[in-house]
Tab-separated table of C-alpha atoms in Angstrom:
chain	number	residue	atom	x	y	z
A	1	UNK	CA	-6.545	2.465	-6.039
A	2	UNK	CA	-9.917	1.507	-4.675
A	3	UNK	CA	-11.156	0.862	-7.917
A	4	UNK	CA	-13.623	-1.815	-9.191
A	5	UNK	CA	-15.038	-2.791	-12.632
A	6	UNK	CA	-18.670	-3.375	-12.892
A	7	UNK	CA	-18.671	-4.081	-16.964
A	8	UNK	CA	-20.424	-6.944	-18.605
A	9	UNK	CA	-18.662	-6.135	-22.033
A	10	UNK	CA	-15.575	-6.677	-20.445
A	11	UNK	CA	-14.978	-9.524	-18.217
A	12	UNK	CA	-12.782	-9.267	-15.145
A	13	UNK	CA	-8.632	-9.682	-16.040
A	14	UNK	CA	-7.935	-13.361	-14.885
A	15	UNK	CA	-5.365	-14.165	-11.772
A	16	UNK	CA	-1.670	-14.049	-12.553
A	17	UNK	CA	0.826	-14.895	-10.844
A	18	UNK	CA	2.850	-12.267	-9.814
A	19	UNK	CA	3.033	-11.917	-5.497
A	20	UNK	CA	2.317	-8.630	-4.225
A	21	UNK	CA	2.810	-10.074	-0.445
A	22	UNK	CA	4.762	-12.446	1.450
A	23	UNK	CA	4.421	-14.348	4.720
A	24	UNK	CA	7.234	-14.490	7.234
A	25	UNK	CA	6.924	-17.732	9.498
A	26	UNK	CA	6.077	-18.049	13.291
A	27	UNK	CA	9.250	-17.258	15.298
A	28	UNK	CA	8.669	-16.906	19.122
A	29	UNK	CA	5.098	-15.715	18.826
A	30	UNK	CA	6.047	-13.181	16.250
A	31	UNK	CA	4.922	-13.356	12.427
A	32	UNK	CA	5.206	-10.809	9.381
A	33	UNK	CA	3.473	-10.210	6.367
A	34	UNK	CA	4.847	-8.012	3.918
A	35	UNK	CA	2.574	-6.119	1.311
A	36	UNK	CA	5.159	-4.377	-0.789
A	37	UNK	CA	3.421	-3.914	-4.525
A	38	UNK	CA	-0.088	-3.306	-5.950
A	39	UNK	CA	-3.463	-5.263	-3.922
A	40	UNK	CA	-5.507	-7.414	-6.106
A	41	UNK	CA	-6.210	-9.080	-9.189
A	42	UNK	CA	-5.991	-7.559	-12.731
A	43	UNK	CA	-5.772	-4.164	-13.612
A	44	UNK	CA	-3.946	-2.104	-10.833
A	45	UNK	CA	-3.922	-5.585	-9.096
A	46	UNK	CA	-0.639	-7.747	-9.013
A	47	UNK	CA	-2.518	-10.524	-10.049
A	48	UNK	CA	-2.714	-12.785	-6.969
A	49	UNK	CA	-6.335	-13.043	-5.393
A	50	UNK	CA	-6.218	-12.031	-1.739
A	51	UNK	CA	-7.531	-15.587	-0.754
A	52	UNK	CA	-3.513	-16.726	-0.931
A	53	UNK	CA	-2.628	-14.508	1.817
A	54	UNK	CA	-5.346	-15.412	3.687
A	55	UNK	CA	-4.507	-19.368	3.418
A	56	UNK	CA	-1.104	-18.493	4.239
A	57	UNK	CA	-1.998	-16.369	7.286
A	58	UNK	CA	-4.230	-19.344	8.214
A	59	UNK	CA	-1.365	-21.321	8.266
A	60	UNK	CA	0.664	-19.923	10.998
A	61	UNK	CA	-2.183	-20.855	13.293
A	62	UNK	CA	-1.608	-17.881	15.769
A	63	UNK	CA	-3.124	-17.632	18.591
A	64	UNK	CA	-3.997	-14.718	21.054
A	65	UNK	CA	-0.179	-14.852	22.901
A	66	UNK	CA	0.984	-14.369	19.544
A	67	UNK	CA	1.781	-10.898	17.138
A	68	UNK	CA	1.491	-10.131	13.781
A	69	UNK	CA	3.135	-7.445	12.347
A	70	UNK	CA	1.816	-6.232	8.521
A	71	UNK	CA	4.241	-3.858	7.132
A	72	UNK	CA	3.191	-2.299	4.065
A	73	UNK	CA	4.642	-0.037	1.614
A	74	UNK	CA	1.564	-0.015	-1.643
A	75	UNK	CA	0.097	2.114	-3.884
A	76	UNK	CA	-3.428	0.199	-3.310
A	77	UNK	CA	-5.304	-2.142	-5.717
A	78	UNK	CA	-8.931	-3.225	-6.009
A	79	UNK	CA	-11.228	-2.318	-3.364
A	80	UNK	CA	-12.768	-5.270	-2.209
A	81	UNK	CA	-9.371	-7.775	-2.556
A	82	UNK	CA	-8.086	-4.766	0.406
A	83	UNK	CA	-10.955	-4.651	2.323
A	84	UNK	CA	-11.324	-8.700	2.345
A	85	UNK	CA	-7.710	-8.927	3.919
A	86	UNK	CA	-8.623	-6.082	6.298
A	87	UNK	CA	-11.953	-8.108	7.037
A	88	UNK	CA	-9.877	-11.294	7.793
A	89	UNK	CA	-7.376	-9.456	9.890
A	90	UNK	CA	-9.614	-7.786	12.411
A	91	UNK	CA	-10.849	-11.660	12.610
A	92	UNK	CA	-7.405	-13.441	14.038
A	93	UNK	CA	-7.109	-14.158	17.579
A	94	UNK	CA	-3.229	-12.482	17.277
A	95	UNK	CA	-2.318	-9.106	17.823
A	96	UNK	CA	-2.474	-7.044	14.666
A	97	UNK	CA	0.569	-4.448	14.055
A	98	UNK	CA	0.309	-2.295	10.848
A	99	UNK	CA	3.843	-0.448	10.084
A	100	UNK	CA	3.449	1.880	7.017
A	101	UNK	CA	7.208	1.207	5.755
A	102	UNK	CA	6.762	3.847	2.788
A	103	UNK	CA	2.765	4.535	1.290
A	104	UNK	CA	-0.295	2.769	2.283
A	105	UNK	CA	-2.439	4.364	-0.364
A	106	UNK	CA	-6.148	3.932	-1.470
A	107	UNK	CA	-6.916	0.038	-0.647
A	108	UNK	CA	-3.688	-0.404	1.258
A	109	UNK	CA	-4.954	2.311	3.450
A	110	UNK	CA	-8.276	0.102	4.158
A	111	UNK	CA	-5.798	-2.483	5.086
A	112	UNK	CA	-4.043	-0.469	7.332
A	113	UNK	CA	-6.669	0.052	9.218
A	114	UNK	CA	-6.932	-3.171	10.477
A	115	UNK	CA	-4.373	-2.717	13.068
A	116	UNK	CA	-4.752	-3.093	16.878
A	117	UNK	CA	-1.785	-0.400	16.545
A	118	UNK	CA	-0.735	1.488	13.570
A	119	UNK	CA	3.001	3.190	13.472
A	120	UNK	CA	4.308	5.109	11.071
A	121	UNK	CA	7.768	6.580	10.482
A	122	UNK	CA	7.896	10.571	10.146
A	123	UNK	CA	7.873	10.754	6.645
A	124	UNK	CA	5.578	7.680	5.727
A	125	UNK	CA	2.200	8.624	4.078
A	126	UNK	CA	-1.487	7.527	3.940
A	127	UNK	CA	-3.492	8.217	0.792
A	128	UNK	CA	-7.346	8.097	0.698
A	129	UNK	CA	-10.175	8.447	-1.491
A	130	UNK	CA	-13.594	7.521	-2.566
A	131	UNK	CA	-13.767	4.181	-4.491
A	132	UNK	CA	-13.549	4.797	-8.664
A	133	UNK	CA	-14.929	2.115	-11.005
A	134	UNK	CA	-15.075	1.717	-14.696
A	135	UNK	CA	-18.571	0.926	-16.081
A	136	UNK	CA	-19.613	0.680	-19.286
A	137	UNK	CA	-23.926	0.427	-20.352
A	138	UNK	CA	-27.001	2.410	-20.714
A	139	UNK	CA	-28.639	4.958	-18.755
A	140	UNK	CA	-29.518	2.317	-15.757
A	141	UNK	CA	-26.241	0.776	-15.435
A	142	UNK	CA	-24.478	3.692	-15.294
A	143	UNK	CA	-27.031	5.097	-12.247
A	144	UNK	CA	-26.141	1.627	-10.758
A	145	UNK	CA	-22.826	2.282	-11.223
A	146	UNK	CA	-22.824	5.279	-9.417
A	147	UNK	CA	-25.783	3.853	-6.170
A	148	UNK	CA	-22.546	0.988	-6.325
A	149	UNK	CA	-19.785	3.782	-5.798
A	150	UNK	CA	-21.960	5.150	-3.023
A	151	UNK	CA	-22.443	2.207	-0.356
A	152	UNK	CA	-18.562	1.049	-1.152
A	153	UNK	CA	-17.000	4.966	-0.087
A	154	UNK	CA	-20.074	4.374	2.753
A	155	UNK	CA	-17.876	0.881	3.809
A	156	UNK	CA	-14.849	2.209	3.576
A	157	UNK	CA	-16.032	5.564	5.573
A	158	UNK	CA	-17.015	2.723	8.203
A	159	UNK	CA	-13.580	1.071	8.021
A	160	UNK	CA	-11.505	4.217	8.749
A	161	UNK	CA	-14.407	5.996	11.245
A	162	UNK	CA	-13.803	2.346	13.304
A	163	UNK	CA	-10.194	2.933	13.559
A	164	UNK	CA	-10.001	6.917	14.088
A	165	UNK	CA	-13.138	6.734	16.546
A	166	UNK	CA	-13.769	10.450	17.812
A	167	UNK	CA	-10.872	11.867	16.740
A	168	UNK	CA	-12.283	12.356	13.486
A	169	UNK	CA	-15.750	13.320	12.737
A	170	UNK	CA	-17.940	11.693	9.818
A	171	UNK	CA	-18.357	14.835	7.686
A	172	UNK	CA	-14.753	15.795	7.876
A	173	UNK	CA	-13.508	12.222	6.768
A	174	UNK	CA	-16.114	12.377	3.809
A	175	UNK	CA	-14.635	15.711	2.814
A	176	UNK	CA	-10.861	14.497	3.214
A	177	UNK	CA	-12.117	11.341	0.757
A	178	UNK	CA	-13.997	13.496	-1.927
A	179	UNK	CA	-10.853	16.108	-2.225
A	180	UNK	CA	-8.172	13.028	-2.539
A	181	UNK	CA	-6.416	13.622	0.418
A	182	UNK	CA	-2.363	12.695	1.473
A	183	UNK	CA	-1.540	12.530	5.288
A	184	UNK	CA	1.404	12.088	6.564
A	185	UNK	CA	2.102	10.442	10.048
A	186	UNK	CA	1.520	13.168	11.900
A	187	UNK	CA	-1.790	14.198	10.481
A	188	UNK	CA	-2.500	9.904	10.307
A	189	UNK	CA	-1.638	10.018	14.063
A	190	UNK	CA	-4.244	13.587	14.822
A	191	UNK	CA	-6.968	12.132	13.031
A	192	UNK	CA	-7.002	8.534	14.391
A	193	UNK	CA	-5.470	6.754	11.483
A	194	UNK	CA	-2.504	5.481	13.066
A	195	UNK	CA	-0.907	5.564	16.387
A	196	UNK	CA	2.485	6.172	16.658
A	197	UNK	CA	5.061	8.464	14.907
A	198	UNK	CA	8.910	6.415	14.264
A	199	UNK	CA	11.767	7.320	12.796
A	200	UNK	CA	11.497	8.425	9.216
A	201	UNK	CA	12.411	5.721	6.695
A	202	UNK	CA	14.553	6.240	3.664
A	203	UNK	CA	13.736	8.220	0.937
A	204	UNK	CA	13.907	4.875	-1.865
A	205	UNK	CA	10.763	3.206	0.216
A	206	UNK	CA	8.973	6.270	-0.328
A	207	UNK	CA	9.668	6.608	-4.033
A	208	UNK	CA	8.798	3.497	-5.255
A	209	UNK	CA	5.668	4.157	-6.743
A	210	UNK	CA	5.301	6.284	-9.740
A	211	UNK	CA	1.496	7.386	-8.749
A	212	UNK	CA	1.256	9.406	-11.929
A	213	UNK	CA	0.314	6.279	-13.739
A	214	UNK	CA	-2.818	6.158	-11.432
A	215	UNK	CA	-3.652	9.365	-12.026
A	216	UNK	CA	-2.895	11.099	-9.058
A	217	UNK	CA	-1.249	13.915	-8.398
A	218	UNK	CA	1.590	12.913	-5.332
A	219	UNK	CA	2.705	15.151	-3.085
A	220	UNK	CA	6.248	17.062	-3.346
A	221	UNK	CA	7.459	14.602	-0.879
A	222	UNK	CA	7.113	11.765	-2.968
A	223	UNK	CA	7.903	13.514	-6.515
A	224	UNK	CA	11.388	15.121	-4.734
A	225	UNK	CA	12.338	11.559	-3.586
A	226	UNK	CA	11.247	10.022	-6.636
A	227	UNK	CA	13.584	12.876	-8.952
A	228	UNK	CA	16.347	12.516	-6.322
A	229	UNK	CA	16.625	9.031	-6.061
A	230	UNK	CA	16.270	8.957	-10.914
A	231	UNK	CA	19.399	11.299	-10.612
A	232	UNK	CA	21.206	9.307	-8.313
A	233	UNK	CA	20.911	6.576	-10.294
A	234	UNK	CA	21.881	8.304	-13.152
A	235	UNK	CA	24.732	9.645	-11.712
A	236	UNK	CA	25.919	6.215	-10.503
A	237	UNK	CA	25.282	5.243	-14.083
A	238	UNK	CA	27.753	8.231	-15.132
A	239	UNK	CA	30.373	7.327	-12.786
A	240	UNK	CA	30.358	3.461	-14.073
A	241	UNK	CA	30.700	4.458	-17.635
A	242	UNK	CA	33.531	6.891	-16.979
A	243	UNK	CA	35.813	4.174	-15.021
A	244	UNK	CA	34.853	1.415	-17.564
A	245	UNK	CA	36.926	4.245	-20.049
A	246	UNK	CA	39.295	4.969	-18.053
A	247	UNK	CA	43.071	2.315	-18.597
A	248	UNK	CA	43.495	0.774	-15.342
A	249	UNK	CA	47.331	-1.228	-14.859
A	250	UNK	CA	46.839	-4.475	-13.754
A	251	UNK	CA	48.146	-5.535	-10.434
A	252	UNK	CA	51.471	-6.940	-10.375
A	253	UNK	CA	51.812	-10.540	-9.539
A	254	UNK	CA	52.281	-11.363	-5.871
A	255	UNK	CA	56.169	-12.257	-5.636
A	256	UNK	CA	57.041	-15.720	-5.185
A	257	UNK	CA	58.518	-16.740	-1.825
């Protein structure tokens, strides 16, 4: 999500160390990073401060011969952790490719942004929204709180009005981020968001996310693959059970020469 926590109560979760990315090295001017799980530190966040990317990133040492393809497939994470790799992206002298694999929802949208080209298979989806944050205080915090919310949807309305330039106008982008608003790579594609329409990926990228948790509502896209994909399993599971049941003979021993 792009969410933040402004609360002085309740200090900030500290850094695990799960990894919600991973760097693929240099190999003939061609590098990949991978963002395949929640953005961030603590809460929604995987845990690993966006800083570790960036040092890893750093480390390739491309330069402006070279490509770097992001694929992503995330339900988002904190706000600024996605708009600081975003930030450092639009800063390498490389080419920046952004392939939505599956979701690139809420911060991982910001992100996605960041591309010099973004393609997205058929059936991939952006998800985007004004910032939330939990804040806890009197009166004038909370009215902070909220002037806070305001200039961060403000950045992020600069981040995506950057990439979309006049295909999409101000007011309608604000209204798209107030009602919550799911677009798929066609409508990513009409408004600016991304460039180019692929092939559509399979189902299982798609599903991996269980947004519900986040409290959002997905769209019947996701919840259909997400069902199909449980009863699959399930029937797999079936299937197993029923042959470990079932009296197999052994084999008969190979015949000696």
């Amino acid at each position: 999500m792009l969410n933040v926590t402004v609360c002085k109560q309740y200090p900030r979760a500290e850094a695990g160390s799960r990894q919600w990315f991973r760097v693929q090295a240099k190999k003939d001017n061609t590098a990949e990073v991978f963002i395949y799980d929640e953005i961030g530190v603590g809460f929604f966040g995987g845990g690993v401060a966006p800083e570790a990317l960036i040092e890893e990133v750093k480390a390739l040492k491309l330069e402006s011969a070279d490509e770097l393809t992001v694929r992503i497939n995330s339900p988002g994470g904190n706000y600024f952790d996605g708009n600081t790799i975003h930030n450092y992206l639009r800063t390498i002298k490389a080419k920046v490719v952004v392939r939505v694999d599956g979701v690139a929802a809420s911060a991982a949208s910001v992100v996605a942004m960041a591309g010099d080209r973004v393609e997205m298979p058929a059936n991939a989806m952006l998800f985007i929204h004004n910032p939330w944050m939990w804040a806890a205080g009197d009166a004038k915090t909370m009215r902070k709180a909220a002037e806070d919310l305001d200039q961060m949807r403000d950045g992020a309305v600069a981040t995506y009005m950057r990439k979309a330039g006049d295909k999409l106008a101000r007011a309608e982008l604000v209204k798209m981020l107030d009602a919550e608003t799911w677009l798929n790579a066609e409508d990513s594609v009409k408004h600016g968001l991304a460039d180019v329409v692929d092939e559509p990926v399979r189902a299982s990228a798609l599903a991996l996310f269980d947004f519900r948790k986040y409290g959002i509502q997905a769209p019947k896209e996701l919840v259909d693959a997400k069902d199909s994909i449980a009863e699959d399993l399930k029937r797999r599971r079936d299937q197993l059970k029923a042959l470990g049941k079932t009296q197999i003979p052994p084999k008969a021993p190979p015949k000696q020469p």
